[in-house]
Structure formats: C-alpha cells, structure tokens
Coordinates of C-alpha atoms in Angstrom, one line a residue:
M25 CA -17.7 -102.9 -59.5
K26 CA -18.4 -101.8 -63.0
K27 CA -17.1 -98.4 -62.3
K28 CA -13.9 -100.0 -61.1
V29 CA -13.5 -102.1 -64.0
L30 CA -14.1 -99.3 -66.5
S31 CA -11.7 -97.1 -64.5
M32 CA -9.0 -99.7 -64.7
F33 CA -9.6 -100.2 -68.5
L34 CA -9.4 -96.5 -69.3
A35 CA -6.3 -96.1 -67.1
S36 CA -4.6 -99.0 -68.9
V37 CA -5.4 -97.7 -72.3
M38 CA -4.2 -94.2 -71.3
A39 CA -0.9 -95.7 -70.1
L40 CA -0.4 -97.5 -73.4
S41 CA -1.2 -94.4 -75.4
I42 CA 1.3 -92.3 -73.3
V43 CA 4.0 -94.8 -74.2
A44 CA 3.0 -94.8 -77.8
C45 CA 2.8 -91.1 -78.2
G46 CA 5.5 -90.0 -75.8
S47 CA 3.2 -87.4 -74.2
S48 CA 1.0 -87.5 -71.1
N49 CA -1.5 -85.3 -72.9
G50 CA -1.8 -87.5 -76.0
G51 CA -4.7 -89.8 -75.3
S52 CA -4.8 -93.0 -77.5
D53 CA -4.3 -93.6 -81.1
T54 CA -6.8 -95.9 -83.1
Q55 CA -7.0 -99.2 -81.4
T56 CA -6.4 -102.5 -83.2
G57 CA -6.0 -106.2 -82.3
T58 CA -6.4 -107.1 -78.7
D59 CA -7.3 -103.4 -77.8
T60 CA -10.3 -103.7 -80.2
A61 CA -11.4 -106.9 -78.5
A62 CA -11.2 -105.3 -75.1
Q63 CA -13.2 -102.3 -76.4
Q64 CA -15.8 -104.5 -77.8
D65 CA -16.1 -106.4 -74.5
N66 CA -16.3 -103.1 -72.6
A67 CA -18.9 -101.8 -75.0
T68 CA -21.0 -104.7 -74.2
E69 CA -20.8 -104.2 -70.6
T70 CA -21.7 -100.5 -71.1
E71 CA -24.8 -101.3 -73.0
A72 CA -25.9 -103.7 -70.3
Q73 CA -25.5 -101.1 -67.4
A74 CA -27.3 -98.2 -69.1
E75 CA -30.4 -98.6 -71.1
P76 CA -33.1 -96.0 -71.6
E77 CA -35.7 -95.9 -68.8
T78 CA -39.3 -95.8 -69.7
A79 CA -41.3 -92.6 -69.8
S80 CA -43.3 -93.9 -66.9
E81 CA -40.3 -93.4 -64.7
L82 CA -41.5 -89.8 -64.5
V83 CA -44.7 -88.4 -63.1
D84 CA -45.3 -84.8 -64.2
G85 CA -41.6 -84.7 -65.0
K86 CA -40.3 -85.7 -61.6
F87 CA -38.8 -88.9 -60.3
A88 CA -40.6 -90.6 -57.5
E89 CA -37.3 -91.1 -55.7
T90 CA -34.5 -88.4 -55.6
R91 CA -31.8 -88.8 -58.1
K92 CA -28.3 -87.4 -57.7
I93 CA -25.9 -86.1 -60.5
T94 CA -22.6 -84.2 -60.6
V95 CA -22.0 -81.5 -63.2
E96 CA -18.7 -80.1 -64.4
I97 CA -18.2 -76.4 -64.0
Y98 CA -15.1 -74.4 -65.0
D99 CA -13.0 -72.8 -62.4
R100 CA -11.4 -69.7 -64.0
G101 CA -9.5 -68.7 -61.0
N102 CA -10.9 -65.2 -61.1
D103 CA -9.6 -62.9 -58.3
G104 CA -12.6 -61.7 -56.4
G105 CA -15.0 -64.0 -58.2
S106 CA -17.6 -66.1 -56.7
D107 CA -17.2 -69.7 -55.8
P108 CA -18.0 -71.6 -59.0
E109 CA -19.5 -74.5 -57.1
N110 CA -21.6 -72.4 -54.7
N111 CA -23.2 -69.1 -55.7
M112 CA -26.4 -67.4 -56.5
Y113 CA -26.7 -69.2 -59.9
T114 CA -25.8 -72.7 -58.6
E115 CA -28.5 -72.3 -55.9
Y116 CA -31.1 -71.3 -58.5
I117 CA -30.1 -74.4 -60.6
K118 CA -30.1 -76.7 -57.6
K119 CA -33.4 -75.5 -56.3
G120 CA -35.1 -75.7 -59.9
M121 CA -33.9 -79.2 -60.5
L122 CA -35.0 -80.4 -57.2
E123 CA -38.4 -78.8 -57.5
E124 CA -39.1 -79.7 -61.1
H125 CA -37.4 -83.1 -61.4
N126 CA -36.5 -84.3 -57.9
V127 CA -32.9 -84.3 -59.0
E128 CA -30.1 -83.3 -56.6
V129 CA -27.3 -81.5 -58.3
T130 CA -23.7 -81.2 -57.1
F131 CA -21.2 -79.2 -59.1
K132 CA -17.6 -80.3 -59.6
K133 CA -15.1 -77.6 -60.6
V134 CA -12.4 -78.3 -63.3
P135 CA -9.7 -75.6 -64.0
R136 CA -10.6 -73.9 -67.3
W137 CA -7.1 -73.6 -68.6
T138 CA -6.2 -77.2 -68.1
E139 CA -9.6 -78.6 -68.7
V140 CA -8.5 -81.3 -71.2
D141 CA -5.8 -82.6 -69.1
D142 CA -8.0 -82.6 -66.0
I143 CA -11.0 -84.3 -67.8
N144 CA -8.5 -86.9 -69.2
N145 CA -7.4 -87.6 -65.6
L146 CA -10.9 -87.8 -64.2
L147 CA -12.1 -90.0 -66.9
A148 CA -9.1 -92.4 -66.5
A149 CA -9.8 -92.6 -62.8
G150 CA -13.5 -93.2 -63.2
E151 CA -14.2 -90.0 -61.3
A152 CA -15.6 -87.7 -64.0
P153 CA -18.8 -85.7 -63.4
D154 CA -21.9 -87.2 -64.7
I155 CA -22.2 -84.3 -67.1
C156 CA -19.0 -83.2 -68.7
V157 CA -18.3 -80.2 -70.9
T158 CA -15.3 -79.7 -73.3
Y159 CA -14.3 -77.6 -76.3
S160 CA -12.3 -80.6 -77.6
Y161 CA -14.2 -83.1 -79.5
P162 CA -11.1 -85.3 -80.0
T163 CA -11.1 -85.8 -76.3
V164 CA -14.7 -87.1 -76.4
L165 CA -13.8 -89.3 -79.4
T166 CA -10.8 -90.8 -77.7
Y167 CA -12.8 -92.0 -74.7
A168 CA -15.7 -93.0 -76.9
Q169 CA -13.3 -95.4 -78.6
M170 CA -12.3 -96.7 -75.3
G171 CA -16.0 -97.5 -74.3
G172 CA -15.9 -94.6 -71.7
V173 CA -18.6 -92.4 -73.1
I174 CA -22.4 -93.0 -73.4
D175 CA -23.9 -93.1 -76.9
L176 CA -26.8 -90.6 -76.5
A177 CA -28.5 -91.5 -79.7
D178 CA -31.1 -93.6 -78.2
Y179 CA -31.6 -91.4 -75.3
V180 CA -32.3 -88.1 -77.0
D181 CA -34.9 -89.8 -79.2
A182 CA -36.5 -91.9 -76.6
Y183 CA -36.8 -89.1 -74.2
K184 CA -37.7 -86.4 -76.7
A185 CA -41.2 -85.7 -75.2
D186 CA -39.5 -85.2 -71.8
L187 CA -36.9 -82.7 -73.2
P188 CA -38.9 -80.0 -74.9
N189 CA -36.6 -77.1 -73.9
L190 CA -33.5 -79.0 -75.2
W191 CA -35.1 -79.8 -78.6
N192 CA -36.6 -76.4 -78.9
W193 CA -33.4 -74.5 -78.2
L194 CA -30.9 -76.8 -79.9
G195 CA -33.0 -78.5 -82.7
E196 CA -32.0 -81.4 -84.8
Q197 CA -29.0 -79.4 -86.1
N198 CA -27.1 -79.3 -82.9
I199 CA -28.4 -82.5 -81.3
Y200 CA -27.4 -84.5 -84.4
W201 CA -24.4 -82.3 -85.2
D202 CA -21.9 -85.1 -84.5
K203 CA -24.2 -88.0 -85.3
D204 CA -22.1 -90.6 -87.1
P205 CA -23.7 -91.0 -90.5
K206 CA -22.9 -94.8 -90.6
T207 CA -23.3 -95.9 -87.1
G208 CA -25.8 -93.3 -85.9
S209 CA -23.8 -92.8 -82.7
I210 CA -23.9 -89.5 -80.8
W211 CA -21.1 -89.2 -78.4
A212 CA -21.8 -85.5 -77.6
I213 CA -24.5 -82.9 -78.0
E214 CA -23.2 -79.6 -79.3
G215 CA -24.2 -76.3 -77.6
R216 CA -25.6 -73.5 -79.6
R217 CA -24.0 -70.1 -80.2
A218 CA -26.3 -67.2 -79.8
E219 CA -23.5 -65.0 -81.0
Q220 CA -21.3 -65.7 -83.9
Q221 CA -18.7 -63.0 -83.5
R222 CA -15.1 -64.0 -82.9
I223 CA -12.2 -61.6 -83.3
V224 CA -11.8 -57.9 -83.4
T225 CA -8.7 -55.6 -83.6
F226 CA -8.5 -53.0 -80.8
V227 CA -6.4 -49.9 -80.8
R228 CA -5.8 -47.1 -78.3
Q229 CA -7.9 -44.1 -79.4
D230 CA -6.0 -41.7 -77.0
W231 CA -2.8 -42.6 -78.6
L232 CA -4.1 -41.9 -82.1
D233 CA -5.4 -38.6 -80.9
K234 CA -2.0 -37.6 -79.3
L235 CA -0.3 -38.4 -82.6
N236 CA -3.0 -36.8 -84.7
M237 CA -3.7 -40.0 -86.6
K238 CA -6.8 -41.6 -87.9
A239 CA -7.9 -45.2 -87.2
P240 CA -6.3 -47.6 -89.7
T241 CA -8.4 -49.0 -92.5
T242 CA -5.7 -51.1 -94.3
T243 CA -2.9 -53.5 -93.3
Q244 CA -0.3 -50.9 -94.3
E245 CA -2.0 -48.2 -92.3
F246 CA -2.1 -50.6 -89.2
E247 CA 1.7 -51.2 -89.7
D248 CA 2.3 -47.5 -90.1
M249 CA 0.4 -46.9 -86.8
L250 CA 2.5 -49.5 -84.9
I251 CA 5.7 -47.8 -86.2
A252 CA 4.3 -44.5 -85.0
F253 CA 3.6 -45.9 -81.6
R254 CA 7.1 -47.4 -81.4
D255 CA 8.8 -44.2 -82.5
N256 CA 6.8 -42.0 -80.2
A257 CA 7.1 -44.0 -77.0
D258 CA 8.5 -41.0 -75.1
T259 CA 5.4 -38.9 -76.1
L260 CA 2.9 -41.6 -75.4
L261 CA 4.4 -43.2 -72.2
G262 CA 6.9 -40.7 -70.7
K263 CA 9.0 -42.3 -68.1
D264 CA 7.6 -45.7 -69.0
A265 CA 8.7 -45.4 -72.7
S266 CA 10.8 -48.6 -72.3
K267 CA 7.6 -50.5 -71.6
M268 CA 6.0 -49.6 -75.0
V269 CA 4.4 -52.5 -76.8
P270 CA 3.0 -51.4 -80.1
F271 CA 1.1 -54.7 -80.8
S272 CA 0.5 -57.4 -78.3
T273 CA -0.4 -61.1 -78.9
S274 CA -0.1 -64.3 -76.8
Y275 CA 1.4 -67.7 -77.3
D276 CA -1.9 -68.6 -79.1
V277 CA -1.0 -66.7 -82.2
G278 CA -3.4 -68.5 -84.4
W279 CA -6.3 -67.3 -82.4
R280 CA -5.0 -63.9 -81.4
T281 CA -4.1 -62.8 -84.9
A282 CA -6.9 -64.6 -86.8
N283 CA -8.1 -61.6 -88.7
I284 CA -4.6 -61.0 -90.1
I285 CA -4.3 -64.7 -91.0
T286 CA -7.8 -64.7 -92.7
S287 CA -6.9 -61.6 -94.7
F288 CA -4.2 -63.6 -96.5
M289 CA -6.6 -66.5 -97.4
D290 CA -8.0 -67.1 -100.9
P291 CA -11.5 -65.4 -100.7
K292 CA -12.6 -68.3 -103.0
I293 CA -11.4 -71.1 -100.8
T294 CA -13.5 -74.2 -101.2
D295 CA -15.3 -76.0 -98.5
K296 CA -13.3 -79.1 -99.4
E297 CA -9.9 -77.3 -98.9
Y298 CA -11.0 -75.5 -95.7
Y299 CA -12.3 -78.8 -94.3
I300 CA -9.3 -80.9 -95.3
N301 CA -6.9 -78.5 -93.8
G302 CA -9.2 -77.5 -91.0
F303 CA -8.7 -79.9 -88.2
D304 CA -7.1 -77.1 -86.3
D305 CA -9.3 -73.9 -86.0
R306 CA -6.2 -71.9 -85.7
M307 CA -5.7 -72.5 -89.4
V308 CA -2.1 -73.5 -89.2
T309 CA -2.2 -75.9 -92.2
Q310 CA -4.2 -73.6 -94.5
A311 CA -2.2 -72.8 -97.6
S312 CA -1.8 -69.0 -97.0
T313 CA -1.1 -69.0 -93.3
K314 CA 2.7 -69.1 -93.7
E315 CA 2.6 -65.8 -95.6
A316 CA 0.6 -64.1 -92.9
V317 CA 3.0 -65.3 -90.2
K318 CA 5.9 -64.0 -92.3
L319 CA 4.4 -60.5 -91.8
L320 CA 4.1 -61.0 -88.0
N321 CA 7.8 -62.2 -88.1
K322 CA 8.7 -58.9 -89.8
W323 CA 6.9 -56.9 -87.2
Y324 CA 8.5 -58.8 -84.5
N325 CA 12.0 -58.2 -85.7
E326 CA 11.1 -54.5 -86.1
D327 CA 10.1 -54.3 -82.4
L328 CA 6.5 -53.8 -83.2
I329 CA 5.3 -57.0 -81.4
W330 CA 5.7 -57.8 -77.6
K331 CA 9.0 -59.5 -77.2
D332 CA 7.9 -61.9 -74.4
F333 CA 4.6 -63.0 -75.9
A334 CA 5.6 -66.7 -76.1
L335 CA 6.7 -67.0 -72.5
Y336 CA 3.3 -66.9 -70.9
G337 CA 0.8 -69.7 -71.2
S338 CA -2.9 -70.0 -70.8
G339 CA -4.5 -68.5 -67.7
D340 CA -1.5 -66.1 -67.1
T341 CA -2.5 -62.6 -66.5
T342 CA 0.9 -60.9 -67.5
E343 CA -0.4 -59.6 -70.8
D344 CA -3.7 -58.4 -69.5
D345 CA -2.0 -56.7 -66.6
M346 CA 0.3 -54.9 -69.1
I347 CA -2.6 -53.9 -71.3
K348 CA -4.6 -52.6 -68.3
A349 CA -1.5 -50.5 -67.1
G350 CA -1.6 -48.7 -70.4
Y351 CA 1.6 -49.9 -72.2
V352 CA -0.1 -51.5 -75.2
G353 CA -1.2 -49.8 -78.4
A354 CA -3.1 -52.5 -80.2
F355 CA -4.1 -56.1 -80.0
Q356 CA -6.6 -58.6 -81.4
H357 CA -8.8 -60.7 -79.3
N358 CA -12.4 -61.9 -78.7
W359 CA -14.8 -59.3 -80.0
D360 CA -16.0 -58.2 -76.5
Y361 CA -12.7 -58.7 -74.6
V362 CA -12.0 -55.1 -73.6
F363 CA -15.6 -54.8 -72.1
R364 CA -15.6 -58.0 -70.0
N365 CA -15.6 -58.2 -66.2
G366 CA -17.1 -54.8 -65.2
E367 CA -14.9 -52.6 -63.1
D368 CA -12.0 -55.0 -63.9
S369 CA -12.4 -54.7 -67.6
I370 CA -9.5 -53.4 -69.7
N371 CA -11.2 -50.1 -70.6
A372 CA -12.3 -49.5 -66.9
N373 CA -8.7 -50.1 -65.8
L374 CA -7.3 -47.8 -68.4
K375 CA -9.6 -45.1 -67.3
R376 CA -8.5 -45.4 -63.8
N377 CA -4.8 -46.0 -64.4
V378 CA -4.2 -43.7 -67.3
G379 CA -7.0 -41.1 -67.6
E380 CA -10.5 -40.3 -68.7
D381 CA -9.7 -40.4 -72.4
A382 CA -7.7 -43.7 -72.3
K383 CA -9.6 -46.5 -74.1
F384 CA -9.4 -49.2 -76.7
V385 CA -11.7 -48.9 -79.7
P386 CA -12.5 -51.5 -82.4
V387 CA -11.2 -51.0 -85.9
D388 CA -11.4 -52.9 -89.2
C389 CA -8.3 -52.8 -91.3
F390 CA -7.2 -56.2 -92.7
Q391 CA -8.5 -56.6 -96.2
N392 CA -8.1 -59.7 -98.4
S393 CA -7.4 -59.7 -102.1
E394 CA -10.9 -58.7 -102.9
G395 CA -10.8 -55.7 -100.6
K396 CA -13.1 -57.3 -98.0
Y397 CA -12.6 -57.4 -94.3
A398 CA -13.2 -61.1 -94.2
K399 CA -13.5 -62.9 -90.9
W400 CA -14.3 -66.5 -90.1
L401 CA -17.3 -66.5 -87.8
Y402 CA -18.5 -69.2 -85.4
S403 CA -21.1 -71.5 -86.8
S404 CA -24.5 -71.0 -85.1
A405 CA -24.1 -74.6 -84.1
G406 CA -21.1 -76.4 -82.9
D407 CA -20.1 -74.9 -79.6
R408 CA -19.1 -76.9 -76.4
K409 CA -19.5 -80.5 -76.4
I410 CA -21.7 -82.0 -73.6
F411 CA -21.1 -85.7 -73.0
F412 CA -21.9 -88.3 -70.3
P413 CA -19.1 -90.7 -69.2
T414 CA -20.3 -94.4 -68.8
T415 CA -19.7 -94.0 -65.1
N416 CA -22.9 -91.8 -65.3
T417 CA -25.7 -94.1 -63.9
E418 CA -28.4 -91.4 -64.2
P419 CA -28.5 -90.5 -68.0
L420 CA -32.3 -89.5 -67.8
A421 CA -31.7 -87.2 -64.8
S422 CA -28.6 -85.8 -66.6
L423 CA -30.6 -85.0 -69.7
L424 CA -33.3 -83.4 -67.6
Y425 CA -30.5 -81.2 -66.3
V426 CA -29.5 -80.2 -69.9
D427 CA -33.1 -79.5 -70.7
F428 CA -33.5 -77.3 -67.6
I429 CA -30.5 -75.4 -68.5
S430 CA -32.0 -74.8 -71.9
K431 CA -35.3 -73.3 -70.7
P432 CA -35.8 -69.7 -71.6
E433 CA -36.4 -68.8 -68.0
T434 CA -33.3 -70.4 -66.8
I435 CA -31.1 -68.9 -69.6
K436 CA -32.6 -65.4 -68.8
Y437 CA -32.0 -65.8 -65.1
L438 CA -28.4 -67.2 -65.4
Q439 CA -27.5 -64.4 -67.8
A440 CA -29.3 -61.5 -66.2
G441 CA -29.7 -62.4 -62.6
D442 CA -31.9 -60.3 -60.2
E443 CA -33.0 -56.9 -61.1
G444 CA -31.3 -54.3 -59.0
V445 CA -28.5 -56.7 -58.2
T446 CA -27.1 -57.7 -61.5
H447 CA -29.1 -55.7 -64.0
E448 CA -31.5 -52.9 -64.7
V449 CA -34.3 -52.7 -67.2
L450 CA -34.2 -49.6 -69.4
D451 CA -37.2 -47.7 -70.7
S452 CA -36.8 -49.5 -74.0
G453 CA -37.1 -52.9 -72.2
A454 CA -33.4 -53.6 -72.7
I455 CA -31.5 -55.4 -70.1
Q456 CA -28.5 -53.4 -68.8
I457 CA -26.0 -55.4 -66.9
I458 CA -24.5 -53.7 -63.8
A459 CA -21.5 -54.5 -61.6
A460 CA -22.2 -57.4 -59.2
T461 CA -20.6 -58.3 -55.9
G462 CA -20.2 -61.4 -53.8
D463 CA -22.0 -64.6 -54.9
A464 CA -23.8 -62.7 -57.7
I465 CA -20.5 -62.2 -59.7
Q466 CA -20.5 -64.1 -63.0
N467 CA -17.1 -65.8 -63.4
S468 CA -17.6 -66.0 -67.2
G469 CA -19.1 -63.7 -69.7
K470 CA -22.8 -64.1 -70.0
N471 CA -22.4 -66.9 -67.4
I472 CA -21.6 -69.4 -70.2
D473 CA -20.1 -71.8 -67.9
Y474 CA -23.6 -72.5 -66.5
T475 CA -25.5 -72.0 -69.8
I476 CA -23.7 -74.8 -71.4
T477 CA -26.1 -75.2 -74.3
C478 CA -26.1 -71.4 -74.9
N479 CA -23.0 -69.3 -75.7
G480 CA -23.8 -65.7 -76.0
T481 CA -26.5 -63.1 -75.2
N482 CA -30.0 -64.7 -75.3
F483 CA -32.0 -63.9 -72.2
G484 CA -34.4 -66.4 -73.3
D485 CA -35.7 -64.1 -76.1
E486 CA -33.7 -63.4 -79.2
K487 CA -35.4 -60.0 -79.8
L488 CA -34.7 -59.0 -76.2
A489 CA -31.1 -60.2 -76.7
A490 CA -30.6 -58.0 -79.8
L491 CA -32.1 -55.1 -78.0
S492 CA -29.8 -55.6 -75.0
L493 CA -26.5 -56.6 -76.5
A494 CA -24.9 -53.2 -76.3
Y495 CA -25.9 -53.0 -72.6
G496 CA -24.5 -56.4 -71.6
Y497 CA -21.3 -55.2 -70.0
A498 CA -21.1 -53.3 -66.8
E499 CA -19.0 -50.2 -66.9
A500 CA -18.8 -50.3 -70.8
D501 CA -19.8 -47.7 -73.4
P502 CA -22.7 -49.2 -75.2
E503 CA -21.7 -47.4 -78.4
L504 CA -18.3 -49.0 -78.4
V505 CA -19.9 -52.5 -77.8
S506 CA -22.2 -51.9 -80.8
Q507 CA -19.2 -50.9 -83.0
A508 CA -17.3 -54.0 -82.0
D509 CA -20.3 -56.1 -82.7
V510 CA -20.8 -54.7 -86.2
I511 CA -17.1 -54.9 -87.1
S512 CA -16.8 -58.5 -85.8
R513 CA -19.4 -59.6 -88.4
T514 CA -18.5 -57.4 -91.3
D515 CA -17.8 -59.6 -94.4
G516 CA -18.2 -62.6 -92.0
I517 CA -17.8 -66.2 -93.3
E518 CA -19.7 -69.0 -91.6
P519 CA -18.1 -72.5 -92.0
V520 CA -20.3 -75.4 -93.0
N521 CA -20.6 -78.6 -91.0
V522 CA -18.9 -81.4 -92.8
N523 CA -20.2 -84.6 -91.1
V524 CA -18.4 -87.6 -92.5
G525 CA -18.4 -89.6 -89.3
E526 CA -15.4 -90.5 -87.2
I527 CA -11.9 -89.5 -88.4
T528 CA -9.9 -92.1 -86.5
A529 CA -6.7 -90.3 -87.0
E530 CA -8.0 -87.4 -84.8
A531 CA -8.5 -89.5 -81.7
G532 CA -5.8 -89.1 -79.0
V533 CA -3.7 -86.4 -80.7
G534 CA -5.6 -83.3 -80.1
D535 CA -3.4 -82.0 -77.2
T536 CA -0.2 -83.0 -78.8
L537 CA -1.0 -81.2 -82.1
S538 CA -2.3 -78.2 -80.3
S539 CA 0.9 -77.8 -78.5
K540 CA 2.9 -78.4 -81.7
R541 CA 0.7 -75.9 -83.5
D542 CA 1.6 -73.3 -80.9
Q543 CA 5.3 -74.1 -81.3
I544 CA 5.0 -73.5 -85.1
Y545 CA 3.5 -70.1 -84.6
D546 CA 5.6 -69.0 -81.7
N547 CA 9.0 -70.1 -83.1
A548 CA 8.2 -68.7 -86.6
V549 CA 7.3 -65.3 -85.3
V550 CA 10.4 -65.0 -83.1
A551 CA 12.8 -66.4 -85.6
A552 CA 15.4 -64.1 -87.3
E553 CA 13.9 -63.0 -90.6
A554 CA 16.6 -65.0 -92.6
D555 CA 15.6 -68.1 -90.7
F556 CA 11.9 -67.7 -91.0
D557 CA 11.3 -70.2 -93.9
S558 CA 13.5 -73.0 -92.3
T559 CA 12.0 -72.5 -88.9
W560 CA 8.4 -72.7 -90.2
D561 CA 9.1 -75.7 -92.4
S562 CA 10.9 -77.6 -89.6
Y563 CA 8.2 -77.2 -87.0
M564 CA 5.5 -77.8 -89.6
S565 CA 7.2 -81.1 -90.6
D566 CA 7.1 -82.2 -86.9
Y567 CA 3.4 -81.3 -86.6
L568 CA 2.5 -83.2 -89.8
S569 CA 4.5 -86.3 -88.8
A570 CA 2.9 -86.3 -85.3
G571 CA -0.5 -86.9 -86.8
G572 CA -1.4 -83.7 -88.7
Q573 CA -0.8 -85.2 -92.2
A574 CA -2.6 -88.5 -91.3
I575 CA -5.7 -86.4 -90.3
M576 CA -5.6 -84.4 -93.6
D577 CA -5.2 -87.6 -95.6
E578 CA -8.1 -89.3 -93.8
R579 CA -10.3 -86.1 -94.2
A580 CA -9.5 -86.1 -98.0
E581 CA -10.5 -89.8 -98.2
K582 CA -13.7 -89.3 -96.3
W583 CA -14.6 -86.2 -98.4
A584 CA -14.2 -88.2 -101.5
E585 CA -16.3 -91.0 -100.1
Y586 CA -19.2 -88.9 -99.2
F587 CA -19.0 -85.9 -101.6
G588 CA -17.1 -87.4 -104.6
D589 CA -15.5 -84.7 -106.7
A590 CA -17.5 -81.8 -105.2
D591 CA -15.6 -78.8 -104.0
M592 CA -18.5 -77.0 -102.3
L593 CA -21.5 -78.3 -100.2
P594 CA -25.0 -77.0 -100.9

C-alpha cells in the first residue's frame, strides 16, 4: 500500500512539474505551499517505513532469512556484447551475495543513453530498482525533495561495522561527499574514481606520415594540420576523398572539445568563479567558453569539422563507424577511447580496414595563456551517485551489496575476470586484458557498470593497477596507452568539492538545461561566422532564463554564506 501511495505521489508531482516546465524531462522545481505539506506528510511516512535494523539482525554477516534486492545495471546495447542482466560477472555477484549475506540479487537493466529519463519513469511508477545509479545528482535531488529517496545518513553510520569494504574504499570523503552541511542528509553515496584522466586529442599518425608532418604541439599547428588533411583528401583517401573529415566532434561539443575550451580559460580562475559558473561540467557558462567556440565556428565554416556532427544523438554509432572506416583525421574523446572494446576498438578496426600503419595516436597541443597544456581532471571523489528509492524495503541488504561490490577481491574479479579467459598475468605480475567472448565480454570499460563504487583500473590493489594500466586493453599497443595516460594528466587541474548543501534551483532542471546547453554549442558552431555572436547570445539567454541564471545566483549566495569574501578554498 505504501509503495502505491508513494508511486501516486511521485507521479502527481511529475505531472505538475511537466506542466510547469513544459518538458517531460524536466522533473520538478522547488516545491512550496501545499506541495511542501504533501512532501512533509510523505517524509513522515517514509521515516516510519524504513528505520535502521539492529546489528543483531546479522549473524556472521548473514541474514537468517533470505532477503531479495534488485540492482540497476546499464544496458549499452553493445552489438555482440553479453546480456547485462545475466553473464559471468552477474553470476559471480549473485553467488557471492547469497553465500556471504544470504541476499538474492536480481539485476534490472536501464538503457545507458536514456538513463535519466528511464530512472525518472521508474521512480514515478514506484518500480525503480532497490539500488539505483546515475551520473545526474539533480535527478537524485529532485526525488529526494519529493520524499522518494532514502536518507542514508543514519544507515551508513549505524552499519559502519558491517560495511568495512565500503568505508575502506570510499572513506568519509566519498560517503559524506554530498552530506548536507545543515541537515546532515545524505541522498546519495558517491563512487570513487581510480583514474582521473578525462579527455585526450587523437590524430591519425599514418596521415601525418604521408604528408611528412610532425604531430602538432600548438593550437595553430593543429589548425594547420586540419587544413593539410582537408587539402590533401585525394592523397589520403583516394576515391573516398569526398568523405574526408579533418576533425570530428559530436552533438556533445562541451565534452568532446573540452581541451580546446580549457585552453581559453584564465589559468588563474578562482574556485569561486569556477563553482558559481560550474553547474554544467561542459563549462558552457564559464567566461571564456564563447571565445573557444568561436574558433570551432571558424573551423566549421572552413570545412575542417564534420558537417553533420549535430544530427546524431547519444548512443548513435554513425561517428564511430566513420572513424573506424578511416575517414577522420583527428578528434577529442575520453582518454582511452581508441583502445576500448578489444577487436572492435577504433585502432583495431583501422588496422583491418585501412592497413597495418593506420592508427590514432594521442597528442598534446592546446596551450593556455601561460603555455601550459591545462586540462580539467576528474576529482578522485565524486563519480556515479548510488541511491536507494523509498520503495526499497531492504536498505541493509542493499548496503551489504554496495559493500560487497567494494571488496578488493570483487573489484579484481569484475575487472580482470578469469585468467586465460579474460586476462593473462605477465612476468612482471601485470594483468594483461585479452579479448573475451560470450558471457565473459565486459559491456563497459573496466566493467564499471558493475563496479559502481570504482571507476577505473584498480584490480583491488593500487600498485597492481599502476603496473597493469597500459595492458588493460585487449588488442591495444601498451606504449600508446601509456602515452595517452601521461598526456591526459599533463598540467591537470583537479576541481575542489564545494559543499554548501542543497541548491534548490538545480532540482528538476538538469535534463532541460543539458538539452539547452547542447543547443547553444551546436547552433553556435554551425552558424555563419557573421551570425556567431547573435546565435550564441540568443541560445545562452534561453539557457539562463530556463534556470541557468537562477542556479548561478543561488550558488553565489551560498558561497557568500559559507565562505564570505574568499575566492579560493584551502
């Protein structure tokens, strides 16, 4: 009955928010009046239905009676991949949880590329998995405000002795990352990034060789290289010259050209400025971003950027297919992107489709005003957000799952699999990943869709991970992997965690603003050069009026409340 009541409540609030925001993706704005009263009533019900169990509930870490939980798993739709709900890794988890904790686990797949929409719908219907994972904290916050998310503050502390792996791996930094400084609420636990690398620029080494050119080391040299690719399409592609794409990007310009955008930023940007303008990690409202995009607009109008980049959304394979076919000269992407997916990796495909010498190599060429190759890194904390909907009636069993996932042995198995099947051990002791088949295929790099508290190479041992990083990609050249790793961290900047509690303006607008952000970038890049300023300003005005300005204003107020006149945090 309570599940039904909560489902009706969430669905009602979603309906109201859709009317208010004009978008089915919007969620709800801050609630007032009667909505607040309903929220308080629902919160009272939530508190009554889920209170921490006593430690005596467990005997040697196990429940006396079998508990059952459901866990979200991303479905990436990989051709030839394994079933995300049933494979070698899910069986390992299910067996381990049953043996160690007497908890039966069922996985529930959610499409990766529409995960926010799908989780929204599942939450509103009261059908969300007991353990949910998202990259979008505003989504968590929206439902927390509706009374639809369990406050984990009491649970993680009360069960600390039963969660040694979770606390050892994440520590207070990640567990308390989102803890409200006033209320003490914890709506989500943040996963930990074992790797902080983000974006690298890749260029075709074989094309450089054919044109007798060196790898670019400056922005101007990079532009000159793109022009050379364009002007020598016949030499480089022969009968396919019309398919030449000197530089490729996607609709997600803010991510895919991040190193270019960062190179335009003030090297002395303050923590305050970066935070106030930093709701969107694509840096669309940072002061210098417009100038960076103006350069991309120039390149686009000079036929240096893929003309159709804005037409294909998330999850579409058109760009990857074009890159693998050998038509693209350069692009920016996740630091290890060309090495992922073994025999189906970009470089492996180029070798088959174009020739033995065809490959992308990492380069560093976008310098800021101080001559540094500055790049924003991931924080070592603050990754995916793990949260429990209030329809979860097994919070302790769910936390034991998160603890099991955080065990060194579990992380190692999920990342490395079985020796001889998914990896080999080298003489140095390093783990070398090899191509897998069938249900041993990992649908995500390093199996991060299962290691939800760990993003990046770890193998349960940081020294072993460092030793093995270059060998973590089947069919990839370890030397190139090492080069990409080094370049991705050169002159890296790690953002600080600014915790000022809830920013109410952020709730319910995440999807809407992400969509409008992409519209700013995409339309500004493809505009005629004479129309660039007016296009940028028009779309930015729409973004700000849709909630962006309110977020920045509230962030500025909260900064002043907690940090006064300070520009930098210790």
